[in-house]
Amino acid sequence: MRYSMLVATVLVMLICGPVAAEELTPFRGERTLTVMTQNVYHGVNAELYGVATATDFRDLLIKVAAVFNGYHTRNFPERAAALAAEIEASRPDLIGLQEAVLVGTQAPADGAATPAGTVALDYVQLLLDALAARGLAYEVIGTSFGWDAELPSALGIDVRHTDREVILARKDLSTADLKVSNVQASHFTTNCVIPTRIGTITIKRGWVSADIKIRGTRVRVVSTHLDGDCPDPAIQTAQSMELLQAAGATNLPLVFIGDFNSDPITGSTAAYGTLTAAGFTDAWGVAGVGPGFTCCQESFLLNPGSTLSRRIDLVLVRGDFAVLGIDVAGDESSDRTPSGLWPSDHAGVVATLRLPDPDDVVR
């Protein structure tokens, strides 16, 4: 009987030992976190504006067809390969993507009566495939679904545009290096509302967050895309306040990444000031070299020289981080695709942060 109990005890120790060791052994490597924010650009800014200004139903059908053709003209599969090359150069632990759209179709067209279920282009999957082609393994850990519209077109199909904010994480890290929990996503309650002849369009924006334990330290990472469509700056200010009150409601150290549509150089909108007044530090202001422009290339992406002139894609931190380095990506002519397209109308931003001491993090 005692022998059986001893054997059982030893077996339990052998089975449970590695788990206990993982929990009790502190991380002894370099405590850093590399993050990237990248607005991948859906590619159809001009065409979507055309839809909003359609004069009648026939004009609407033609302009929706132009949107669908625009996705293909701006060739995201080719651009995804260029974006993957940028990511390979820095191998960020986490990536925040904006405008990572899902394009759906349905035939025959019936407007929005039946949601379009055929996937024509999935920007997230295309990027994941391009990364995999380079031997890089990433996965989606959180998604926020934004503006979602489906309209008939002159092509005889419905075209559905679903905006998404996404966080990607490296899959090759062990659970001792990276653990994800408490993933959240939400729309802002205040959004830009545009009256048009085809009805009112509400440009829903939002955010996605994840609490992560990265190399021994717990932090919260938030990716967002604030309004840049409305002339009323109060919309963006309200969204930045919502971001603080919702995603920012934690004692964990915080990393905000995204397209904030707020330029600290020109001070054109108040969101940057709202966030920095709430205790966030602009990583570029600490370690960036030069103006750090991230926006924007021409909407058709074929301009031979860069037209970036604003810094609106940001990495903002709150907590005891040290900014070890920060740079823009995809801003050089050599970054363009074989057909001459820029990877996106935005440059990416990559920052490496030294993490706070885990003993100093209040849970």
Coordinates of C-alpha atoms in Angstrom, one line a residue:
M1 CA 0.0 0.0 0.0
R2 CA 2.8 2.4 1.0
Y3 CA 4.7 1.4 -2.2
S4 CA 1.6 2.2 -4.3
M5 CA 1.3 5.6 -2.6
L6 CA 4.9 6.4 -3.2
V7 CA 4.7 5.5 -6.9
A8 CA 1.7 7.6 -7.3
T9 CA 3.4 10.6 -5.5
V10 CA 6.5 10.3 -7.7
L11 CA 4.3 10.1 -10.8
V12 CA 2.4 13.3 -9.8
M13 CA 5.7 15.1 -9.2
L14 CA 7.1 14.0 -12.6
I15 CA 3.9 15.1 -14.4
C16 CA 3.5 18.4 -12.5
G17 CA 7.1 19.3 -12.0
P18 CA 7.8 21.1 -15.3
V19 CA 4.6 23.2 -14.9
A20 CA 5.6 24.2 -11.4
A21 CA 9.1 25.0 -12.6
E22 CA 7.8 27.2 -15.4
E23 CA 5.7 29.2 -12.9
L24 CA 8.4 29.6 -10.3
T25 CA 11.5 30.2 -12.4
P26 CA 11.8 33.9 -13.2
F27 CA 12.5 35.0 -16.8
R28 CA 16.3 35.7 -17.0
G29 CA 16.6 37.0 -20.6
E30 CA 16.5 40.5 -21.9
R31 CA 13.2 42.1 -20.9
T32 CA 12.3 43.9 -24.1
L33 CA 9.1 44.2 -26.2
T34 CA 9.2 45.2 -29.9
V35 CA 5.9 46.5 -31.3
M36 CA 4.9 47.7 -34.8
T37 CA 1.9 49.7 -36.0
Q38 CA 1.0 49.5 -39.6
N39 CA -2.0 51.0 -41.4
V40 CA -2.0 48.6 -44.4
Y41 CA -4.4 50.8 -46.4
H42 CA -7.5 49.3 -48.0
G43 CA -6.5 51.1 -51.2
V44 CA -9.8 52.7 -52.2
N45 CA -9.9 56.1 -50.5
A46 CA -10.8 58.0 -53.7
E47 CA -13.3 55.4 -54.8
L48 CA -15.1 55.3 -51.4
Y49 CA -15.4 59.1 -51.6
G50 CA -17.0 58.6 -55.0
V51 CA -19.6 56.3 -53.5
A52 CA -20.4 58.9 -50.9
T53 CA -21.0 61.5 -53.6
A54 CA -23.1 59.3 -55.9
T55 CA -25.9 61.3 -57.5
D56 CA -28.4 58.5 -58.3
F57 CA -28.8 54.8 -58.2
R58 CA -27.1 54.2 -61.6
D59 CA -24.2 56.4 -60.5
L60 CA -24.0 54.4 -57.3
L61 CA -23.7 51.1 -59.1
I62 CA -20.9 52.4 -61.3
K63 CA -19.0 53.8 -58.3
V64 CA -19.3 50.7 -56.2
A65 CA -17.9 48.7 -59.1
A66 CA -15.0 51.2 -59.1
V67 CA -14.4 50.4 -55.4
F68 CA -14.2 46.7 -56.2
N69 CA -11.8 47.2 -59.1
G70 CA -9.8 49.6 -56.9
Y71 CA -9.0 46.8 -54.4
H72 CA -7.4 44.8 -57.2
T73 CA -5.7 47.8 -58.8
R74 CA -4.0 48.6 -55.5
N75 CA -3.0 44.9 -55.4
F76 CA -2.8 44.0 -51.8
P77 CA -1.3 40.5 -52.4
E78 CA 1.7 42.2 -53.9
R79 CA 1.8 44.9 -51.2
A80 CA 1.5 42.2 -48.5
A81 CA 4.7 40.7 -49.7
A82 CA 6.4 44.1 -49.3
L83 CA 4.9 44.6 -45.8
A84 CA 6.1 41.1 -44.9
A85 CA 9.6 42.2 -45.9
E86 CA 9.4 45.1 -43.5
I87 CA 8.2 42.9 -40.7
E88 CA 11.0 40.4 -41.4
A89 CA 13.5 43.2 -40.9
S90 CA 12.4 43.9 -37.3
R91 CA 10.5 40.8 -36.3
P92 CA 8.2 42.6 -33.8
D93 CA 6.6 40.6 -31.0
L94 CA 3.2 42.3 -31.6
I95 CA 1.8 44.1 -34.6
G96 CA -1.2 46.4 -34.7
L97 CA -2.9 46.6 -38.1
Q98 CA -5.4 49.2 -39.2
E99 CA -7.6 49.1 -42.4
A100 CA -7.1 45.4 -42.5
V101 CA -10.3 45.0 -44.5
L102 CA -12.3 41.9 -45.5
V103 CA -13.8 42.3 -48.9
G104 CA -16.9 40.1 -49.6
T105 CA -19.1 39.6 -52.6
Q106 CA -22.5 38.1 -53.4
A107 CA -24.1 37.2 -56.7
P108 CA -26.7 38.0 -57.7
A109 CA -26.8 41.4 -56.0
D110 CA -29.5 42.1 -53.5
G111 CA -28.0 45.0 -51.6
A112 CA -27.7 44.2 -47.9
A113 CA -30.7 41.9 -47.7
T114 CA -28.4 38.9 -47.4
P115 CA -24.9 39.5 -46.1
A116 CA -22.2 38.8 -48.7
G117 CA -20.5 35.6 -47.8
T118 CA -18.0 35.0 -50.5
V119 CA -14.5 36.2 -49.5
A120 CA -12.9 38.1 -52.3
L121 CA -9.9 39.5 -50.4
D122 CA -8.9 39.0 -46.8
Y123 CA -6.1 41.4 -46.1
V124 CA -5.2 39.7 -42.8
Q125 CA -4.9 36.3 -44.2
L126 CA -3.0 37.6 -47.2
L127 CA -0.4 39.2 -44.9
L128 CA -0.2 36.1 -42.8
D129 CA 0.4 34.0 -45.9
A130 CA 3.1 36.5 -47.1
L131 CA 4.8 36.2 -43.7
A132 CA 4.6 32.4 -43.8
A133 CA 6.3 32.5 -47.2
R134 CA 9.3 34.2 -45.4
G135 CA 9.3 31.6 -42.6
L136 CA 7.6 34.0 -40.2
A137 CA 4.8 32.6 -38.0
Y138 CA 2.2 35.1 -36.7
E139 CA -1.3 34.7 -35.5
V140 CA -4.3 36.9 -34.8
I141 CA -4.9 37.4 -31.1
G142 CA -7.6 40.1 -31.3
T143 CA -9.9 41.8 -33.8
S144 CA -12.2 44.8 -33.7
F145 CA -14.7 45.1 -36.5
G146 CA -15.4 48.6 -37.7
W147 CA -17.3 50.2 -40.5
D148 CA -19.2 47.5 -42.5
A149 CA -21.1 48.3 -45.6
E150 CA -22.6 46.3 -48.5
L151 CA -23.9 47.8 -51.7
P152 CA -24.9 46.5 -55.2
S153 CA -22.6 47.3 -58.1
A154 CA -22.6 47.5 -61.9
L155 CA -20.7 44.2 -61.9
G156 CA -23.9 42.4 -61.0
I157 CA -22.6 41.6 -57.5
D158 CA -22.9 43.1 -54.1
V159 CA -19.6 44.4 -52.7
R160 CA -19.1 44.3 -48.9
H161 CA -16.3 46.3 -47.2
T162 CA -15.6 45.3 -43.5
D163 CA -13.0 47.4 -41.7
R164 CA -10.9 45.7 -39.0
E165 CA -8.3 46.6 -36.4
V166 CA -6.2 43.6 -35.6
I167 CA -3.3 42.6 -33.3
L168 CA -0.9 39.9 -34.5
A169 CA 1.5 38.1 -32.3
R170 CA 4.5 35.9 -33.0
K171 CA 3.7 32.2 -32.9
D172 CA 7.3 31.0 -32.4
L173 CA 7.6 32.4 -28.9
S174 CA 7.2 29.9 -26.0
T175 CA 4.6 30.4 -23.4
A176 CA 7.4 31.4 -21.1
D177 CA 8.1 34.3 -23.4
L178 CA 4.5 35.3 -24.4
K179 CA 1.1 34.6 -22.8
V180 CA -2.1 36.4 -24.0
S181 CA -5.2 37.0 -21.9
N182 CA -8.2 39.3 -21.5
V183 CA -8.5 40.2 -25.2
Q184 CA -11.1 43.0 -25.6
A185 CA -12.5 44.9 -28.6
S186 CA -15.0 47.7 -28.9
H187 CA -16.5 50.4 -31.1
F188 CA -16.3 54.0 -30.1
T189 CA -19.7 55.4 -29.2
T190 CA -18.8 58.7 -30.9
N191 CA -18.2 58.3 -34.6
C192 CA -18.2 60.4 -37.8
V193 CA -21.6 60.6 -39.4
I194 CA -21.6 61.7 -43.1
P195 CA -24.9 62.6 -44.8
T196 CA -25.0 61.6 -48.5
R197 CA -27.7 61.2 -51.2
I198 CA -27.7 57.4 -50.6
G199 CA -28.3 57.9 -46.9
T200 CA -26.3 58.6 -43.7
I201 CA -22.9 56.8 -43.4
T202 CA -21.5 56.3 -40.0
I203 CA -17.7 55.6 -40.1
K204 CA -17.4 53.2 -37.1
R205 CA -14.0 53.2 -35.5
G206 CA -12.7 51.2 -32.5
W207 CA -9.9 49.5 -30.7
V208 CA -8.6 46.1 -29.8
S209 CA -6.5 45.2 -26.7
A210 CA -4.7 42.3 -25.1
D211 CA -3.1 41.8 -21.7
I212 CA 0.1 40.0 -22.3
K213 CA 2.8 38.5 -20.1
I214 CA 5.9 39.1 -22.2
R215 CA 9.3 37.9 -20.9
G216 CA 8.1 38.0 -17.4
T217 CA 6.3 41.4 -17.3
R218 CA 2.6 41.9 -17.7
V219 CA 1.5 44.8 -19.9
R220 CA -1.6 45.8 -21.9
V221 CA -1.2 46.5 -25.7
V222 CA -3.9 48.5 -27.5
S223 CA -4.3 49.1 -31.2
T224 CA -6.6 51.7 -32.5
H225 CA -7.6 53.9 -35.5
L226 CA -9.0 57.3 -34.5
D227 CA -11.3 59.3 -36.8
G228 CA -9.7 61.3 -39.6
D229 CA -12.8 61.8 -41.8
C230 CA -14.8 64.4 -40.0
P231 CA -14.0 68.1 -40.1
D232 CA -15.2 68.4 -36.5
P233 CA -12.2 67.7 -34.3
A234 CA -14.5 67.0 -31.3
I235 CA -15.2 63.5 -32.8
Q236 CA -11.6 62.5 -32.5
T237 CA -11.2 64.1 -29.1
A238 CA -14.2 62.1 -27.8
Q239 CA -12.7 58.9 -29.2
S240 CA -9.4 59.5 -27.4
M241 CA -11.2 60.1 -24.2
E242 CA -13.2 56.8 -24.7
L243 CA -9.9 55.0 -25.4
L244 CA -8.5 56.2 -22.0
Q245 CA -11.7 55.3 -20.1
A246 CA -12.1 51.8 -21.7
A247 CA -8.9 50.3 -23.0
G248 CA -6.8 52.5 -20.7
A249 CA -8.7 51.4 -17.5
T250 CA -6.0 49.2 -16.0
N251 CA -3.1 49.4 -13.6
L252 CA -0.9 47.5 -16.0
P253 CA 1.8 49.3 -18.0
L254 CA 0.2 50.4 -21.3
V255 CA 1.3 50.6 -24.9
F256 CA -1.0 52.4 -27.3
I257 CA -0.2 51.8 -31.0
G258 CA -2.1 52.8 -34.1
D259 CA -3.2 55.4 -36.6
F260 CA -4.2 58.3 -34.4
N261 CA -4.8 60.8 -37.2
S262 CA -3.3 63.4 -34.8
D263 CA 0.0 65.1 -35.7
P264 CA 2.1 66.4 -32.8
I265 CA 4.1 68.5 -35.2
T266 CA 1.2 70.6 -36.6
G267 CA -1.1 70.1 -33.6
S268 CA -4.0 69.9 -36.1
T269 CA -6.2 67.8 -33.7
A270 CA -6.4 67.5 -29.9
A271 CA -6.1 63.7 -29.6
Y272 CA -2.3 63.7 -29.2
G273 CA -2.5 66.3 -26.4
T274 CA -5.4 64.5 -24.7
L275 CA -3.4 61.2 -24.5
T276 CA 0.0 62.8 -23.5
A277 CA -1.8 64.8 -20.9
A278 CA -3.1 61.5 -19.5
G279 CA 0.5 60.4 -18.8
F280 CA 1.4 58.8 -22.1
T281 CA 4.9 59.3 -23.6
D282 CA 5.4 59.6 -27.3
A283 CA 8.2 57.0 -28.1
W284 CA 9.3 58.9 -31.1
G285 CA 9.9 62.0 -29.0
V286 CA 12.2 60.0 -26.8
A287 CA 14.3 58.1 -29.4
G288 CA 13.2 59.0 -32.9
V289 CA 15.6 60.7 -35.4
G290 CA 14.2 63.2 -37.8
P291 CA 10.6 64.1 -38.4
G292 CA 9.3 60.5 -38.5
F293 CA 6.7 61.2 -41.1
T294 CA 4.2 58.3 -41.6
C295 CA 1.4 59.8 -43.8
C296 CA 0.6 59.7 -46.6
Q297 CA 1.5 58.5 -50.1
E298 CA -0.9 59.3 -52.9
S299 CA -4.1 57.3 -52.9
F300 CA -3.1 55.3 -56.0
L301 CA 0.3 54.5 -54.5
L302 CA 2.2 55.1 -57.7
N303 CA 4.0 58.4 -56.8
P304 CA 7.7 57.9 -57.6
G305 CA 9.0 59.8 -54.6
S306 CA 7.6 59.7 -51.1
T307 CA 4.9 62.3 -50.2
L308 CA 4.9 61.5 -46.4
S309 CA 4.5 64.8 -44.6
R310 CA 2.7 64.1 -41.3
R311 CA 3.4 61.9 -38.2
I312 CA 0.1 60.4 -37.2
D313 CA 1.0 56.7 -36.6
L314 CA 2.3 56.6 -33.1
V315 CA 3.6 54.4 -30.3
L316 CA 2.6 55.8 -26.9
V317 CA 3.6 54.3 -23.6
R318 CA 2.5 54.8 -20.0
G319 CA 4.5 53.1 -17.2
D320 CA 8.2 52.5 -16.5
F321 CA 9.2 51.7 -20.1
A322 CA 12.5 52.8 -21.7
V323 CA 12.5 53.4 -25.4
L324 CA 15.5 51.6 -26.8
G325 CA 14.9 52.4 -30.4
I326 CA 12.2 53.5 -32.9
D327 CA 12.1 53.8 -36.7
V328 CA 9.7 54.1 -39.6
A329 CA 9.4 51.3 -42.1
G330 CA 8.3 51.3 -45.8
D331 CA 9.1 54.9 -46.4
E332 CA 11.9 54.5 -48.9
S333 CA 11.5 54.2 -52.7
S334 CA 13.3 50.9 -52.5
D335 CA 10.5 49.5 -50.4
R336 CA 8.0 49.7 -53.3
T337 CA 6.7 46.6 -55.0
P338 CA 7.9 45.3 -58.4
S339 CA 5.0 47.1 -60.1
G340 CA 5.9 50.4 -58.4
L341 CA 3.3 50.4 -55.6
W342 CA 4.1 51.7 -52.1
P343 CA 3.5 49.0 -49.5
S344 CA 0.8 51.3 -48.0
D345 CA -0.1 54.9 -48.0
H346 CA 1.2 54.9 -44.4
A347 CA 4.7 54.0 -43.2
G348 CA 4.9 51.6 -40.4
V349 CA 6.4 52.4 -37.0
V350 CA 8.6 49.9 -35.1
A351 CA 9.6 50.5 -31.5
T352 CA 11.7 48.4 -29.1
L353 CA 10.9 49.0 -25.4
R354 CA 12.7 47.9 -22.3
L355 CA 9.9 46.5 -20.1
P356 CA 9.2 47.6 -16.5
D357 CA 10.5 45.4 -13.7
P358 CA 7.8 42.8 -13.1
D359 CA 8.1 43.5 -9.3
D360 CA 7.0 47.1 -10.0
V361 CA 3.8 46.2 -12.0
V362 CA 0.6 46.6 -10.0
R363 CA -1.9 43.9 -11.1

